[in-house]
Tab-separated table of N, CA and C in Angstrom:
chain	number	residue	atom	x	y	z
A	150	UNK	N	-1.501	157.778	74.946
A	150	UNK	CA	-1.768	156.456	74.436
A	150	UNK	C	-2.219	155.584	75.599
A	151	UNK	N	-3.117	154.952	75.242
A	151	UNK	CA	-3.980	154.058	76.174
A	151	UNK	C	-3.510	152.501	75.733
A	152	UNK	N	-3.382	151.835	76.780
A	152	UNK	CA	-2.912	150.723	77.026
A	152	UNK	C	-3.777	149.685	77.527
A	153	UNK	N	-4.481	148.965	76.943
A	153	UNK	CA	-5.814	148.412	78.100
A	153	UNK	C	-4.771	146.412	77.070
A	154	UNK	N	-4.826	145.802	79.046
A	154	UNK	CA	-4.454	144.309	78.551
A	154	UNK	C	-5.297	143.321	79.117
A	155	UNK	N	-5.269	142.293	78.160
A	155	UNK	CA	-6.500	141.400	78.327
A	155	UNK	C	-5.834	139.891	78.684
A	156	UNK	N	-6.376	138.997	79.325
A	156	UNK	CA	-6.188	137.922	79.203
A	156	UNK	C	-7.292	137.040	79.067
A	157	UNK	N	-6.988	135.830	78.880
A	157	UNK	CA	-7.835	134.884	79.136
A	157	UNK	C	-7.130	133.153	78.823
A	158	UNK	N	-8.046	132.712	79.693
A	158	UNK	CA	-7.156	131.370	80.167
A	158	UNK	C	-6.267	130.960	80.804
A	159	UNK	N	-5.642	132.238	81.546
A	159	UNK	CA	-4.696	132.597	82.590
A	159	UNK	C	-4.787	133.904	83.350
A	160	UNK	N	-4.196	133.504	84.996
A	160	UNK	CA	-4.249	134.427	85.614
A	160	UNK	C	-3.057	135.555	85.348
A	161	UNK	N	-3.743	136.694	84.864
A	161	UNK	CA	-2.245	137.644	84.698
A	161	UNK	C	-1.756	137.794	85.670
A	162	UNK	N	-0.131	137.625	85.857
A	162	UNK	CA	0.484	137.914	87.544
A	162	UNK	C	1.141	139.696	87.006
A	163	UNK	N	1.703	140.595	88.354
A	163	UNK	CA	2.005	141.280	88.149
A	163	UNK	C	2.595	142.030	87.260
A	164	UNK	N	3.918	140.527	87.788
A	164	UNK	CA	5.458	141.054	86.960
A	164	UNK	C	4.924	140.956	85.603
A	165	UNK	N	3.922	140.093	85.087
A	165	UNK	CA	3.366	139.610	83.762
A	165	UNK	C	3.480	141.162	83.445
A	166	UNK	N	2.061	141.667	83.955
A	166	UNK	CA	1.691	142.830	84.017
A	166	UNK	C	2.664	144.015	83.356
A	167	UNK	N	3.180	144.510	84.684
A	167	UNK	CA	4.516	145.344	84.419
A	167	UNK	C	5.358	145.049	83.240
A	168	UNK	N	5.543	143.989	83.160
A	168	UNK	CA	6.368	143.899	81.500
A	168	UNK	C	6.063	143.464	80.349
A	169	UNK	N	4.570	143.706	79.830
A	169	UNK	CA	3.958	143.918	78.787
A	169	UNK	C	3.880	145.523	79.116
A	170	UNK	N	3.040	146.527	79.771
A	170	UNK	CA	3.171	147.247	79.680
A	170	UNK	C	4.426	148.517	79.393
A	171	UNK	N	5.628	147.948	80.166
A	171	UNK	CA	7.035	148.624	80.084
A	171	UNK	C	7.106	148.664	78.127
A	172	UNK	N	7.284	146.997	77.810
A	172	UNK	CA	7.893	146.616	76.553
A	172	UNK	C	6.913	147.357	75.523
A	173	UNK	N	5.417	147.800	76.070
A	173	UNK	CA	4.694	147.975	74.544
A	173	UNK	C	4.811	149.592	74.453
A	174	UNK	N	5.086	150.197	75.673
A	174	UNK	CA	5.229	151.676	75.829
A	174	UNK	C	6.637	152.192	75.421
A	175	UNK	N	8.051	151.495	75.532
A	175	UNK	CA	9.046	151.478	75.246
A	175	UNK	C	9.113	151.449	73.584
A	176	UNK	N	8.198	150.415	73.234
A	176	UNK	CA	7.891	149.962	71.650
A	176	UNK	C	7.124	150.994	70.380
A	177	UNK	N	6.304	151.752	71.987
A	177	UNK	CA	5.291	152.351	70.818
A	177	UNK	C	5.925	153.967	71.097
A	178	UNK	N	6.295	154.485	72.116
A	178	UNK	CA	6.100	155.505	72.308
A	178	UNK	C	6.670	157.016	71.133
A	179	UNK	N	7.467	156.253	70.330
A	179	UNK	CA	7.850	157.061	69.479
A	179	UNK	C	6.763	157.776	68.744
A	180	UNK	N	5.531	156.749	68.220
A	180	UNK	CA	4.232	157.046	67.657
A	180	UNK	C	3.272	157.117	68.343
A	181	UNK	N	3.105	157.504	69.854
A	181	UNK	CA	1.914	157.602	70.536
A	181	UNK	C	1.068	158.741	70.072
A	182	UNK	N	1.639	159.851	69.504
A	182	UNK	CA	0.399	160.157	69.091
A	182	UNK	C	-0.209	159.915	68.123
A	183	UNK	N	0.055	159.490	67.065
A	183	UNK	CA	-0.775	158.195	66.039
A	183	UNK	C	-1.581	157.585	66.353
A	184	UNK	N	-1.422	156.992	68.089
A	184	UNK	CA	-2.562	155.792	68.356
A	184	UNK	C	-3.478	156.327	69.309
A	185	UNK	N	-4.646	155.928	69.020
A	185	UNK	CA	-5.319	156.293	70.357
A	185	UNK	C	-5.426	155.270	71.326
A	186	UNK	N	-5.537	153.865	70.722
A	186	UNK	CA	-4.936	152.963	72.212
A	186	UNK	C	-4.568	151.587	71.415
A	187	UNK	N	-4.168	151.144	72.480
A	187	UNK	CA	-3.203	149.771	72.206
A	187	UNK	C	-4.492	149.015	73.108
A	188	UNK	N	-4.848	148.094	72.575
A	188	UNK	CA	-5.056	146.402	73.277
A	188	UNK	C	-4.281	145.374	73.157
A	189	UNK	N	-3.355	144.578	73.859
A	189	UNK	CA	-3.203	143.460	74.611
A	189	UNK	C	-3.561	142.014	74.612
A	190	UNK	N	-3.637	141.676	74.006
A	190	UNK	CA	-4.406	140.140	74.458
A	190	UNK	C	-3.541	139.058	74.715
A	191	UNK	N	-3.818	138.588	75.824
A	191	UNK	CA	-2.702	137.610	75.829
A	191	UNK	C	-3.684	136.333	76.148
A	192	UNK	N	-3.583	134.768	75.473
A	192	UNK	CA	-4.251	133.797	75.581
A	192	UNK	C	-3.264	132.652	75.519
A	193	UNK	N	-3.796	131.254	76.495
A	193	UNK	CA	-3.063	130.011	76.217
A	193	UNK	C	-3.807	129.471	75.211
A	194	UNK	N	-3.105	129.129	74.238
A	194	UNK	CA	-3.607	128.354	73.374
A	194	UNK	C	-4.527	126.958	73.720
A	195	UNK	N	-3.565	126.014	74.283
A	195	UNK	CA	-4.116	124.800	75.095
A	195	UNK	C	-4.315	124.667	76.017
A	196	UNK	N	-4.828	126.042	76.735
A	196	UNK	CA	-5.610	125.951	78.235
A	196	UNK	C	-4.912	124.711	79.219
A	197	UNK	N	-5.987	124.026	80.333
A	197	UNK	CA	-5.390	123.096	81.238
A	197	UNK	C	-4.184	122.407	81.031
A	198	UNK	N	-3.990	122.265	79.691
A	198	UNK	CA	-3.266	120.826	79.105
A	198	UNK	C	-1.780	121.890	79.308
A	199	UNK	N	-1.344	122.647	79.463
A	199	UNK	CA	-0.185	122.958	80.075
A	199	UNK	C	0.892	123.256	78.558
A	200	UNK	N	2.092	123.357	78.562
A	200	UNK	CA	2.740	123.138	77.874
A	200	UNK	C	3.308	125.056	77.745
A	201	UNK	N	4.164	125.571	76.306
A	201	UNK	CA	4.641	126.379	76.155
A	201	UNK	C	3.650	126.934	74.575
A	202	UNK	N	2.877	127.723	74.876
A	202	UNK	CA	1.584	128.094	73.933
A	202	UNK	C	1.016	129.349	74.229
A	203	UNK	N	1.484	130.249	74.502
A	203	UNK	CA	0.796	131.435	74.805
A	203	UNK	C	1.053	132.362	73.502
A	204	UNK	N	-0.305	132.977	73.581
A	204	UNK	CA	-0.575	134.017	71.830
A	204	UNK	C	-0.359	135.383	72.287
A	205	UNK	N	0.544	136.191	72.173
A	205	UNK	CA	0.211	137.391	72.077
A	205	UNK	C	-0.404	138.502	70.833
A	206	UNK	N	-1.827	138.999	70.737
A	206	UNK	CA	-2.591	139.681	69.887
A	206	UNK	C	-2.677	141.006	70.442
A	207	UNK	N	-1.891	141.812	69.154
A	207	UNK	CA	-1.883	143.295	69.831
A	207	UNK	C	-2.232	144.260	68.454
A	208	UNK	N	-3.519	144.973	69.563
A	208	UNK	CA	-4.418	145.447	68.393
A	208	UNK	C	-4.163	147.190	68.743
A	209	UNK	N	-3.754	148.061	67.509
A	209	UNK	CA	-3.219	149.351	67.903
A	209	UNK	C	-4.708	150.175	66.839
A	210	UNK	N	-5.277	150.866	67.578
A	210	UNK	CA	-6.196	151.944	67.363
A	210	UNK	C	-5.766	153.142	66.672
A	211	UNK	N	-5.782	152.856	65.735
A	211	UNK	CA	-5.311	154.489	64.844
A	211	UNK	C	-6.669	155.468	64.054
A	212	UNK	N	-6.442	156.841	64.982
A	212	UNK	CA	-7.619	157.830	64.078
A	212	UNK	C	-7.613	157.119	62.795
A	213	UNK	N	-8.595	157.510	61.937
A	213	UNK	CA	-9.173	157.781	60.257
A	213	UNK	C	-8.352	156.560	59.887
A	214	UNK	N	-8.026	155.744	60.450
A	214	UNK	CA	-7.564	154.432	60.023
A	214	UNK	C	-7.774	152.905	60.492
A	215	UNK	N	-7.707	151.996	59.482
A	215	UNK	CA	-8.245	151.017	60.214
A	215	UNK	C	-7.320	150.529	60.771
A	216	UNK	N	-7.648	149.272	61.939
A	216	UNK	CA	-7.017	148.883	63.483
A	216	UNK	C	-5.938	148.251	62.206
A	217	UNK	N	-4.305	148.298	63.658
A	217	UNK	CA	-3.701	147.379	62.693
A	217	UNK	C	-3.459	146.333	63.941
A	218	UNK	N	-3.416	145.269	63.658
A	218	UNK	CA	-3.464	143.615	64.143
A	218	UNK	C	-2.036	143.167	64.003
A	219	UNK	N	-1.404	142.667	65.240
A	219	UNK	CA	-0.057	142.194	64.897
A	219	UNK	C	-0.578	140.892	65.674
A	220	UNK	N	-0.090	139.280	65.441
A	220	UNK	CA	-0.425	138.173	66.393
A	220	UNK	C	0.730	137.740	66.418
């Protein structure tokens, strides 16, 4: 299972990093072979303007099936 993470509107920091990946591999791995990959997205909602607003969109790739979308 492939893991690819995205951001935008923020700089991803490491630790960010490391613990989306830990939590979605911990999460998925029971069904990894079901998926052929996981995307990631992580976005601030209200950009500059600061505040507590971040989206996580996680899009899982399944053979002969269509994507399933969790936000």
């Amino acid at each position: 299972m492939r893991i690819q993470l995205l951001t935008s509107s923020f700089r991803l920091s490491r630790s960010l990093k490391s613990f989306v990946r830990m939590n979605a591999t911990l999460a998925l791995s029971p069904f990894e072979e079901r998926f052929r990959s996981v995307i990631v997205r992580l976005s601030d909602a209200n950009g500059e303007r600061g505040g507590n607003d971040k989206c996580c969109h996680v899009q899982l790739i399944v053979d002969g099936m269509a994507n399933i979308v969790i936000e």
